[in-house]
Amino acid sequence: MIGYVCKYTPVEMIEAMGGKTVRIEPESADFNCAECVMHANICSYAKGVYETVKLKNMKKIVLMNCCDSIRRLYDTLLKYEKLEYLYMIDLPKKRDLTSKKYFRFQIEKFLHDYQKKFGAEFESENLKKEIAKNVEISQPAKNSGISVAVAGARVSKEIIRILAEMKIGIAQNITCTGEKRKFHIDGDSGIFDSYCRQLLDLTPCMRMQDNAERMEILNSPDIDGIIFQTVKFCDFYGYEYARLLRDISKPILKLESDCISGSAGQLMTRLKAFKESLSVKKGVVDMYGEEPNHASSLNSGKRRKLKKDKKTDRIVAGIDIGSTSANVALMDVMGKLIAYSIVRTGAKSEIGANDAMKTALANADLSFEDVDYVVATGYGRDSIDFADESVTEITCHGKGAVFSNPAVRTVIDIGGQDSKVIKLDGNGNVRDFVMNDKCAAGTGKFLEMMSRTLEIDIEHLGGEALKSQKNVNISSMCTVFAESEVISLIADNTEKSDIINGLCNSIASRTSSLLNRVGKEEKVMMSGGVAKNKGVVKSMESKLQTKIFLPEEPQIIGAIGAAVIGIERIKSL
């Protein structure tokens, strides 16, 4: 089996000589081997390929000389791995006549080397038969009314699977290996010459100098939005993303991949939120929607039926299951908040959800049978078996923010394990958003760890920060390194209030960098548990040079938004 990584690899030619090919998809959970033999700043895709080659014991590899990281990958494989076959084809950066002649020469060199190594014979007719198969990567059907283009880095099978599950159509896939491979052999030139020419004429890689065709494809009216994936430590994708923001007005979701497994949850949240925002923009009827669940641990598995005779006294529940707290908001159909609850999520989302719902119902002197519709949100939304529908926290925080203050256009939500900045329209619909969930720095978990180090209750951090008389800089963005800085400051007898203020300023700096990616638009609200920290709020206002609106209870904004969506839903039934 011949492993390859680039769409310009002459796959059909290898197959025509009896070889079998497989596109290398990074599947490892870490970079333990790669980081022993490659520089730390080599792109994560190159390290992921190296790990996968070792994991699957691959012995035959063909690479394209497309960037510095792949060249380093080639050198590393050559030096440290005992492969049966390793070859790298030089790839020109242009597609003019001279470049095509050069590329043909490079393919021919590879052909001769391959034949010499494996004793294979090349027949033009066999190549023609392989070309006739029109090898392509299957695309999910366009059956939800939403169609996207996928651009940037190699999109993983996980993303393709999630898009298929969400019934999002992929109109174009111009990532490194996503394009349909179709060749048309003309009668005016030989099969080999025609194949080499058309191989280089595939939709240009972003590294090609003449890549304007990419922008034309992404500007197609058939595309509702763009999913753009970047790879850590690769500048090329950053350059193209900046160009997209400048030249294309379509909604763009940026995903950064570290090319290791285990990020399905984060991907799901981002992609679902993107679909929800595109659905609202396009006016798709089922704008939020996950199919309702019909089991309920709260009512012995029997889903209550919506009471058709009830008009004004219907009750909806929004439940937000986060990493640290489970929050429930009970509202009537007129939008009045009846009761709410905030409880610890605990070790199991399902238990936390049940406790939060029972507490809210008790506060309102109601039973679960009195509730007509339940909408779940947060990272644990899919584990809530008594919910009728699940919606991402991005959409729910937008709805909840505008419900609390119709003037809000930007929401900063800092929760237990992630931070989000959401830009809204006047109806609470999401225009753009950005998330930080790869690192705990700047989140509630960050403050929780620091409070333990400083031996002070987390509830008292904000008030203590306001007592600061001296600026202390906490430079590390990593939670672990920041804790080391704090320990050093404690050793130097630095006042606790000054240290805590420095931590608040660090959170504000990190969050403002997220805000800069979507652009600040007045009025700004903070939600989530960290919004209760007066020190963080003060630092955010200073950093952003604006007054921040704080709702009466910041932790239930997501639950309120879920309830608002529930009201919209039952009014439409």
Coordinates of C-alpha atoms in Angstrom, one line a residue:
M1 CA 0.0 0.0 0.0
I2 CA 1.4 3.4 -1.0
G3 CA 0.6 6.2 1.4
Y4 CA 0.3 9.8 0.1
V5 CA -0.7 13.2 1.4
C6 CA -1.2 15.6 -1.5
K7 CA -3.9 15.9 -4.2
Y8 CA -1.2 16.4 -6.8
T9 CA 0.2 12.9 -6.2
P10 CA -0.2 10.8 -9.4
V11 CA -2.5 8.3 -7.7
E12 CA -4.1 7.0 -10.9
M13 CA -0.7 6.3 -12.4
I14 CA 0.3 4.3 -9.4
E15 CA -2.9 2.3 -9.5
A16 CA -2.4 1.8 -13.3
M17 CA 0.8 -0.1 -12.4
G18 CA -0.9 -2.4 -10.0
G19 CA -0.1 -0.4 -6.9
K20 CA -2.6 0.3 -4.2
T21 CA -2.8 3.8 -2.6
V22 CA -4.2 5.3 0.6
R23 CA -4.4 8.9 1.6
I24 CA -2.7 9.3 5.0
E25 CA -5.2 10.7 7.6
P26 CA -3.6 11.6 10.9
E27 CA -5.3 9.3 13.5
S28 CA -3.0 9.4 16.5
A29 CA -3.9 10.8 19.9
D30 CA -0.6 12.5 20.5
F31 CA 2.7 13.5 19.0
N32 CA 5.0 11.5 21.4
C33 CA 7.2 10.0 18.6
A34 CA 7.2 13.0 16.3
E35 CA 8.2 15.4 19.0
C36 CA 11.3 13.4 19.7
V37 CA 12.6 13.7 16.2
M38 CA 11.0 16.9 14.8
H39 CA 11.1 20.6 15.8
A40 CA 8.3 21.7 18.1
N41 CA 7.1 24.3 15.7
I42 CA 6.8 21.9 12.7
C43 CA 3.1 22.0 11.6
S44 CA 0.8 19.6 13.4
Y45 CA -0.2 17.9 10.1
A46 CA 3.4 16.8 9.4
K47 CA 3.7 15.5 12.9
G48 CA 0.4 13.7 12.6
V49 CA 1.4 12.0 9.4
Y50 CA 4.7 10.8 11.0
E51 CA 2.7 9.4 14.0
T52 CA 0.3 7.6 11.7
V53 CA 3.0 6.1 9.5
K54 CA 4.5 4.6 12.7
L55 CA 1.1 3.6 14.2
K56 CA 0.0 1.7 11.0
N57 CA 3.5 0.5 10.2
M58 CA 3.3 2.0 6.7
K59 CA 6.4 1.1 4.6
K60 CA 5.8 2.9 1.2
I61 CA 5.3 6.6 1.1
V62 CA 5.1 9.1 -1.8
L63 CA 5.3 12.8 -0.8
M64 CA 5.0 16.1 -2.8
N65 CA 7.5 18.8 -2.2
C66 CA 4.8 21.4 -1.4
C67 CA 6.0 23.1 1.8
D68 CA 8.8 23.2 4.3
S69 CA 7.0 21.0 6.8
I70 CA 6.6 18.2 4.2
R71 CA 10.3 18.5 3.3
R72 CA 11.1 18.1 7.0
L73 CA 8.8 15.1 7.2
Y74 CA 10.6 13.5 4.3
D75 CA 14.0 14.1 6.0
T76 CA 12.7 12.6 9.2
L77 CA 11.2 9.6 7.6
L78 CA 14.5 9.1 5.6
K79 CA 16.6 9.3 8.8
Y80 CA 14.6 7.5 11.4
E81 CA 12.3 5.0 9.6
K82 CA 13.3 1.9 7.7
L83 CA 10.8 2.2 4.8
E84 CA 10.7 0.0 1.8
Y85 CA 10.0 3.0 -0.4
L86 CA 10.1 6.8 0.1
Y87 CA 10.0 9.3 -2.8
M88 CA 9.3 13.0 -3.0
I89 CA 8.1 14.6 -6.2
D90 CA 8.9 18.3 -6.7
L91 CA 5.8 20.4 -7.2
P92 CA 6.0 23.7 -9.1
K93 CA 4.4 26.8 -7.7
K94 CA 2.9 28.0 -11.0
R95 CA 0.7 26.4 -13.6
D96 CA 2.1 28.0 -16.8
L97 CA 3.4 26.1 -19.8
T98 CA 7.0 25.9 -18.4
S99 CA 5.7 24.7 -15.0
K100 CA 3.6 22.0 -16.7
K101 CA 6.7 20.8 -18.7
Y102 CA 8.7 20.7 -15.5
F103 CA 5.9 18.8 -13.6
R104 CA 5.7 16.3 -16.4
F105 CA 9.4 15.7 -16.1
Q106 CA 9.1 15.2 -12.3
I107 CA 6.3 12.7 -12.8
E108 CA 8.3 10.9 -15.4
K109 CA 11.3 10.7 -13.0
F110 CA 9.0 9.2 -10.4
L111 CA 7.6 6.7 -12.9
H112 CA 11.0 5.4 -13.8
D113 CA 12.1 5.2 -10.1
Y114 CA 8.9 3.3 -9.2
Q115 CA 9.3 0.9 -12.1
K116 CA 12.9 0.2 -11.2
K117 CA 12.0 -0.4 -7.5
F118 CA 9.0 -2.6 -8.0
G119 CA 9.5 -4.0 -11.5
A120 CA 6.2 -2.5 -12.6
E121 CA 5.2 -1.8 -16.1
F122 CA 3.4 1.3 -17.3
E123 CA 0.7 1.1 -20.0
S124 CA -1.1 4.1 -21.2
E125 CA -4.3 2.1 -21.6
N126 CA -4.2 1.1 -18.0
L127 CA -3.9 4.7 -17.0
K128 CA -6.8 5.5 -19.2
K129 CA -8.9 2.9 -17.4
E130 CA -8.0 4.3 -14.0
I131 CA -8.9 7.8 -15.1
A132 CA -12.2 6.5 -16.4
K133 CA -13.1 5.5 -12.8
N134 CA -13.3 9.3 -11.9
V135 CA -11.9 8.7 -8.4
E136 CA -13.5 11.1 -6.0
I137 CA -14.2 11.7 -2.4
S138 CA -17.9 11.1 -1.7
Q139 CA -19.9 14.1 -0.5
P140 CA -22.9 14.1 1.7
A141 CA -26.2 14.9 0.1
K142 CA -27.5 18.4 0.1
N143 CA -30.7 17.8 2.0
S144 CA -31.1 20.4 4.7
G145 CA -31.3 23.5 2.6
I146 CA -27.8 24.6 3.8
S147 CA -24.8 24.3 1.5
V148 CA -21.2 25.1 2.4
A149 CA -17.8 25.2 0.9
V150 CA -14.9 23.6 2.7
A151 CA -11.5 25.2 2.3
G152 CA -8.1 25.5 3.9
A153 CA -6.3 22.4 5.3
R154 CA -7.1 18.8 4.9
V155 CA -10.5 18.3 6.4
S156 CA -10.7 15.2 8.6
K157 CA -13.2 12.4 8.1
E158 CA -14.7 13.4 11.5
I159 CA -15.7 16.8 10.0
I160 CA -17.2 15.2 6.9
R161 CA -19.1 12.7 9.1
I162 CA -20.5 15.5 11.3
L163 CA -21.6 17.5 8.3
A164 CA -23.3 14.5 6.9
E165 CA -25.1 13.8 10.2
M166 CA -26.3 17.4 10.3
K167 CA -27.4 17.1 6.7
I168 CA -25.3 20.0 5.5
G169 CA -24.4 19.8 1.8
I170 CA -20.8 20.3 0.6
A171 CA -21.1 22.3 -2.6
Q172 CA -17.3 22.7 -2.9
N173 CA -14.3 21.0 -1.2
I174 CA -11.1 22.8 -2.2
T175 CA -9.0 21.5 0.7
C176 CA -5.7 19.8 0.0
T177 CA -7.2 16.4 -0.7
G178 CA -10.9 17.0 -1.0
E179 CA -11.4 17.8 -4.6
K180 CA -13.1 15.5 -7.0
R181 CA -10.5 13.9 -9.3
K182 CA -11.8 14.0 -12.8
F183 CA -9.6 14.0 -15.9
H184 CA -10.6 14.3 -19.6
I185 CA -8.1 12.8 -22.0
D186 CA -8.1 14.7 -25.3
G187 CA -7.0 13.2 -28.6
D188 CA -4.4 15.8 -29.5
S189 CA -1.8 14.7 -27.0
G190 CA -0.7 11.5 -25.4
I191 CA -2.5 10.1 -22.4
F192 CA 0.5 10.6 -20.1
D193 CA 1.1 14.2 -21.2
S194 CA -2.6 15.0 -20.8
Y195 CA -2.8 13.4 -17.4
C196 CA 0.2 15.3 -16.0
R197 CA -1.1 18.6 -17.4
Q198 CA -4.6 18.2 -15.9
L199 CA -3.1 16.9 -12.6
L200 CA -1.4 20.3 -12.2
D201 CA -4.6 22.0 -13.4
L202 CA -6.6 20.8 -10.4
T203 CA -8.1 23.7 -8.3
P204 CA -4.9 25.5 -7.3
C205 CA -3.4 24.9 -3.9
M206 CA -3.2 28.0 -1.7
R207 CA 0.6 27.8 -2.1
M208 CA 0.3 28.3 -5.9
Q209 CA 1.1 31.8 -7.1
D210 CA -1.9 31.9 -9.5
N211 CA -4.7 30.9 -7.1
A212 CA -7.3 33.5 -7.9
E213 CA -9.6 30.6 -9.0
R214 CA -10.1 29.7 -5.3
M215 CA -11.7 33.0 -4.5
E216 CA -14.0 32.6 -7.5
I217 CA -15.2 29.2 -6.3
L218 CA -15.8 30.5 -2.8
N219 CA -17.8 33.4 -4.1
S220 CA -20.3 31.1 -5.8
P221 CA -24.0 32.1 -5.1
D222 CA -24.7 28.4 -4.4
I223 CA -22.6 28.6 -1.2
D224 CA -24.3 29.8 2.0
G225 CA -21.1 29.8 4.1
I226 CA -17.5 28.7 4.3
I227 CA -15.8 26.3 6.7
F228 CA -12.2 27.1 6.7
Q229 CA -9.8 24.8 8.5
T230 CA -6.3 25.8 9.5
V231 CA -3.4 23.8 10.8
K232 CA -1.4 24.8 13.9
F233 CA 2.0 26.3 13.0
C234 CA 1.2 26.8 9.3
D235 CA 1.2 30.5 8.1
F236 CA -0.2 29.7 4.7
Y237 CA -3.7 29.1 6.0
G238 CA -3.5 32.3 8.1
Y239 CA -2.7 34.3 5.0
E240 CA -5.6 32.8 3.0
Y241 CA -8.0 33.3 5.9
A242 CA -7.2 37.0 6.1
R243 CA -7.8 37.2 2.4
L244 CA -11.2 35.6 2.7
L245 CA -12.2 38.0 5.5
R246 CA -11.2 40.9 3.2
D247 CA -12.6 39.7 -0.1
I248 CA -15.6 37.5 0.7
S249 CA -18.8 38.6 2.5
K250 CA -20.2 35.1 3.2
P251 CA -20.2 33.8 6.8
I252 CA -17.0 32.0 7.6
L253 CA -16.3 29.4 10.3
K254 CA -12.6 29.1 11.2
L255 CA -11.5 25.8 12.7
E256 CA -8.0 25.2 13.9
S257 CA -6.8 21.6 13.8
D258 CA -4.0 20.1 15.8
C259 CA -4.4 16.9 13.8
I260 CA -4.9 14.6 16.8
S261 CA -8.1 12.7 17.7
G262 CA -10.4 13.6 20.6
S263 CA -11.9 16.9 19.6
A264 CA -15.3 15.8 18.3
G265 CA -17.2 17.6 21.0
Q266 CA -15.6 20.9 20.2
L267 CA -16.1 20.4 16.5
M268 CA -19.8 19.5 17.0
T269 CA -20.5 22.6 18.9
R270 CA -18.9 24.9 16.4
L271 CA -20.4 23.2 13.4
K272 CA -23.9 23.1 14.9
A273 CA -23.8 26.7 15.9
F274 CA -22.6 27.6 12.3
K275 CA -25.5 25.7 10.9
E276 CA -28.0 27.4 13.2
S277 CA -26.8 30.8 12.2
L278 CA -26.8 30.0 8.5
S279 CA -30.3 28.5 8.9
V280 CA -31.6 31.7 10.4
K281 CA -30.0 33.9 7.7
K282 CA -31.5 31.7 5.0
G283 CA -34.9 31.3 6.6
V284 CA -34.8 27.6 6.8
V285 CA -37.9 26.5 8.7
D286 CA -36.3 23.9 11.1
M287 CA -33.7 26.5 12.1
Y288 CA -32.3 25.0 15.3
G289 CA -33.1 21.6 15.3
E290 CA -32.2 18.4 16.7
E291 CA -34.9 15.7 16.6
P292 CA -36.7 15.6 20.0
N293 CA -35.9 12.8 22.4
H294 CA -38.9 10.9 23.7
A295 CA -37.6 9.3 26.9
S296 CA -37.5 11.1 30.2
S297 CA -36.0 10.0 33.5
L298 CA -38.2 12.6 35.2
N299 CA -41.5 11.1 34.1
S300 CA -40.8 7.3 33.8
G301 CA -39.9 7.5 30.1
K302 CA -43.3 8.9 28.9
R303 CA -42.9 12.2 27.0
R304 CA -45.8 14.5 27.9
K305 CA -48.0 15.8 25.1
L306 CA -48.4 19.5 24.4
K307 CA -51.7 20.6 25.8
K308 CA -53.6 22.0 22.8
D309 CA -56.2 23.7 25.1
K310 CA -53.5 25.7 26.8
K311 CA -52.8 29.1 25.2
T312 CA -51.4 31.6 27.7
D313 CA -50.3 29.5 30.6
R314 CA -47.9 27.2 28.8
I315 CA -44.5 26.7 30.5
V316 CA -41.2 26.1 28.9
A317 CA -37.9 25.2 30.4
G318 CA -34.4 26.0 29.2
I319 CA -31.6 23.9 30.6
D320 CA -27.9 24.7 30.2
I321 CA -25.5 21.9 31.1
G322 CA -22.0 23.2 31.3
S323 CA -18.8 21.8 32.7
T324 CA -19.2 23.2 36.2
S325 CA -22.9 24.1 36.6
A326 CA -26.3 23.0 35.4
N327 CA -28.7 25.9 35.0
V328 CA -32.5 25.8 34.4
A329 CA -34.8 28.7 33.6
L330 CA -38.6 28.3 33.7
M331 CA -40.6 30.8 31.7
D332 CA -44.2 31.2 30.7
V333 CA -45.2 31.7 27.1
M334 CA -45.4 35.4 27.5
G335 CA -41.7 35.5 28.4
K336 CA -41.9 35.9 32.1
L337 CA -39.2 34.2 34.2
I338 CA -41.0 32.1 36.7
A339 CA -38.0 30.5 38.5
Y340 CA -34.5 29.3 37.9
S341 CA -31.8 27.1 39.5
I342 CA -28.0 26.8 39.5
V343 CA -26.5 23.6 40.7
R344 CA -23.2 21.8 40.3
T345 CA -23.0 19.6 37.3
G346 CA -21.0 17.0 39.2
A347 CA -19.4 14.0 37.6
K348 CA -22.4 13.1 35.4
S349 CA -24.3 15.6 33.2
E350 CA -27.5 13.5 33.5
I351 CA -27.6 13.7 37.3
G352 CA -26.8 17.4 37.3
A353 CA -29.6 18.1 34.8
N354 CA -32.1 16.2 36.9
D355 CA -31.1 18.0 40.0
A356 CA -31.2 21.4 38.4
M357 CA -34.7 20.7 36.9
K358 CA -36.1 19.4 40.1
T359 CA -34.7 22.4 42.0
A360 CA -36.2 24.9 39.6
L361 CA -39.6 23.1 39.6
A362 CA -39.6 23.1 43.4
N363 CA -38.8 26.9 43.4
A364 CA -41.8 27.5 41.2
D365 CA -44.0 25.0 43.1
L366 CA -44.6 23.0 39.8
S367 CA -44.2 19.5 38.7
F368 CA -42.5 18.2 35.5
E369 CA -46.0 17.5 34.0
D370 CA -46.7 21.2 34.1
V371 CA -43.8 21.9 31.6
D372 CA -44.8 21.9 27.9
Y373 CA -41.5 22.1 26.2
V374 CA -37.8 21.6 27.2
V375 CA -34.8 22.9 25.2
A376 CA -31.3 21.8 26.3
T377 CA -28.1 23.5 25.6
G378 CA -24.4 23.4 26.7
Y379 CA -21.8 20.7 26.3
G380 CA -24.0 18.2 28.1
R381 CA -27.1 19.0 26.0
D382 CA -27.2 15.6 24.2
S383 CA -27.3 13.7 27.4
I384 CA -30.5 15.3 28.6
D385 CA -33.1 12.6 27.8
F386 CA -36.1 14.6 29.0
A387 CA -35.4 17.5 26.5
D388 CA -37.6 17.9 23.4
E389 CA -34.8 19.7 21.5
S390 CA -31.1 20.6 21.8
V391 CA -29.5 23.8 20.6
T392 CA -25.9 24.9 20.9
E393 CA -24.9 27.3 23.6
I394 CA -23.8 29.9 21.0
T395 CA -27.3 30.3 19.7
C396 CA -28.9 30.2 23.2
H397 CA -26.6 32.8 24.6
G398 CA -27.4 35.1 21.7
K399 CA -31.2 34.7 22.3
G400 CA -30.8 35.1 26.1
A401 CA -28.6 38.2 25.8
V402 CA -31.0 40.1 23.6
F403 CA -34.0 38.9 25.8
S404 CA -32.2 40.4 28.8
N405 CA -31.2 43.6 27.0
P406 CA -32.5 44.3 23.4
A407 CA -29.6 46.7 22.8
V408 CA -26.9 44.0 23.2
R409 CA -24.9 43.2 20.0
T410 CA -21.8 41.5 21.5
V411 CA -21.8 38.8 24.1
I412 CA -18.7 37.7 26.0
D413 CA -19.4 34.4 27.7
I414 CA -16.7 33.1 30.0
G415 CA -17.7 29.7 31.4
G416 CA -16.1 26.9 33.3
Q417 CA -14.0 25.5 30.5
D418 CA -14.3 27.8 27.5
S419 CA -14.7 31.4 26.4
K420 CA -16.9 32.6 23.6
V421 CA -17.4 36.0 21.9
I422 CA -20.7 36.2 19.9
K423 CA -21.8 39.0 17.6
L424 CA -25.6 39.4 17.2
D425 CA -28.3 41.1 15.2
G426 CA -31.3 42.8 16.7
N427 CA -33.2 39.6 17.0
G428 CA -30.6 37.8 18.9
N429 CA -29.5 35.8 15.9
V430 CA -25.8 34.9 15.6
R431 CA -23.9 36.9 13.0
D432 CA -20.4 35.6 13.9
F433 CA -18.7 33.9 16.8
V434 CA -15.4 32.7 18.0
M435 CA -14.5 30.2 20.7
N436 CA -11.5 29.3 22.8
D437 CA -11.9 25.7 24.2
K438 CA -8.4 24.3 23.6
C439 CA -7.0 25.8 26.8
A440 CA -8.4 26.5 30.2
A441 CA -6.6 29.9 30.5
G442 CA -9.0 32.8 30.9
T443 CA -11.9 30.5 32.0
G444 CA -13.6 29.7 35.3
K445 CA -11.3 26.7 35.6
F446 CA -8.3 29.0 35.4
L447 CA -9.7 31.1 38.3
E448 CA -10.6 28.1 40.3
M449 CA -7.0 26.8 40.1
M450 CA -5.6 30.2 41.0
S451 CA -7.9 30.6 44.0
R452 CA -6.6 27.3 45.4
T453 CA -3.1 28.4 44.9
L454 CA -3.8 31.7 46.6
E455 CA -5.9 30.1 49.4
I456 CA -8.9 32.3 48.8
D457 CA -12.5 31.4 48.0
I458 CA -13.2 31.9 44.3
E459 CA -16.2 34.1 45.2
H460 CA -13.9 36.6 46.9
L461 CA -11.4 36.9 44.0
G462 CA -13.2 39.8 42.3
G463 CA -13.6 41.9 45.5
E464 CA -9.9 41.3 46.4
A465 CA -8.8 42.4 42.9
L466 CA -10.4 45.8 43.4
K467 CA -8.1 46.4 46.4
S468 CA -5.0 46.3 44.2
Q469 CA -2.6 49.2 44.5
K470 CA 0.1 47.9 42.1
N471 CA 0.1 46.5 38.6
V472 CA 1.4 43.0 38.4
N473 CA 1.9 41.4 35.0
I474 CA 1.0 37.7 34.6
S475 CA 2.5 37.0 31.2
S476 CA 1.9 33.3 30.7
M477 CA -1.2 32.4 28.7
C478 CA -1.0 28.7 29.8
T479 CA -2.8 27.9 33.1
V480 CA 0.1 25.8 34.4
F481 CA 2.8 28.3 33.6
A482 CA 0.6 31.2 35.0
E483 CA 0.3 29.2 38.2
S484 CA 4.1 29.0 38.4
E485 CA 4.3 32.8 38.0
V486 CA 1.8 33.2 40.8
I487 CA 3.9 30.9 43.1
S488 CA 7.0 33.0 42.3
L489 CA 5.1 36.2 43.1
I490 CA 3.9 34.7 46.4
A491 CA 7.5 33.8 47.2
D492 CA 8.4 37.5 46.6
N493 CA 5.8 38.6 49.1
T494 CA 3.6 40.3 46.5
E495 CA 0.2 41.3 47.8
K496 CA -2.6 38.9 47.0
S497 CA -4.8 41.7 45.7
D498 CA -2.1 42.7 43.2
I499 CA -1.6 39.1 42.0
I500 CA -5.4 38.6 41.6
N501 CA -5.7 41.9 39.7
G502 CA -2.9 40.7 37.4
L503 CA -4.8 37.5 36.8
C504 CA -7.9 39.5 35.9
N505 CA -5.9 41.6 33.5
S506 CA -4.5 38.4 31.9
I507 CA -8.1 37.1 31.4
A508 CA -9.1 40.5 29.9
S509 CA -6.2 40.5 27.4
R510 CA -6.9 36.9 26.3
T511 CA -10.6 37.6 25.9
S512 CA -10.0 40.8 24.0
S513 CA -7.9 39.0 21.5
L514 CA -10.9 36.7 20.8
L515 CA -13.1 39.8 20.5
N516 CA -10.8 41.3 17.9
R517 CA -11.5 38.3 15.6
V518 CA -15.2 39.1 15.4
G519 CA -15.0 42.9 16.0
K520 CA -16.6 44.7 18.9
E521 CA -20.0 46.1 18.4
E522 CA -21.9 48.1 21.1
K523 CA -23.6 47.2 23.4
V524 CA -21.4 44.5 25.1
M525 CA -22.7 42.0 27.7
M526 CA -20.8 39.5 29.8
S527 CA -22.4 36.2 30.7
G528 CA -21.3 33.1 32.4
G529 CA -20.0 32.5 35.9
V530 CA -16.9 34.7 35.4
A531 CA -19.1 37.7 34.8
K532 CA -19.7 37.7 38.6
N533 CA -16.1 38.5 39.2
K534 CA -15.9 42.3 39.6
G535 CA -12.2 42.3 39.0
V536 CA -12.5 40.6 35.6
V537 CA -15.3 42.9 34.6
K538 CA -13.3 46.0 35.6
S539 CA -10.3 44.8 33.6
M540 CA -12.5 44.0 30.6
E541 CA -14.0 47.4 30.6
S542 CA -10.6 49.0 30.8
K543 CA -9.3 46.9 28.0
L544 CA -12.3 47.4 25.7
Q545 CA -12.8 51.0 26.7
T546 CA -16.5 50.5 27.0
K547 CA -19.1 49.9 29.7
I548 CA -20.2 46.3 30.0
F549 CA -23.8 45.4 30.7
L550 CA -24.2 42.7 33.4
P551 CA -27.5 40.8 33.6
E552 CA -29.0 40.2 37.0
E553 CA -27.9 36.5 36.9
P554 CA -25.2 36.0 34.3
Q555 CA -25.0 32.2 34.7
I556 CA -28.5 31.6 33.4
I557 CA -28.3 33.6 30.2
G558 CA -27.9 30.3 28.2
A559 CA -30.8 28.7 29.9
I560 CA -33.0 31.8 29.3
G561 CA -32.0 31.7 25.6
A562 CA -33.0 28.0 25.5
A563 CA -36.3 28.8 27.1
V564 CA -36.9 31.7 24.6
I565 CA -36.3 29.2 21.7
G566 CA -38.8 26.9 23.4
I567 CA -41.4 29.7 23.4
E568 CA -40.8 30.3 19.7
R569 CA -41.2 26.6 19.1
I570 CA -44.5 26.0 20.9
K571 CA -45.9 29.2 19.4
S572 CA -45.3 27.7 16.0
L573 CA -46.9 24.4 16.8

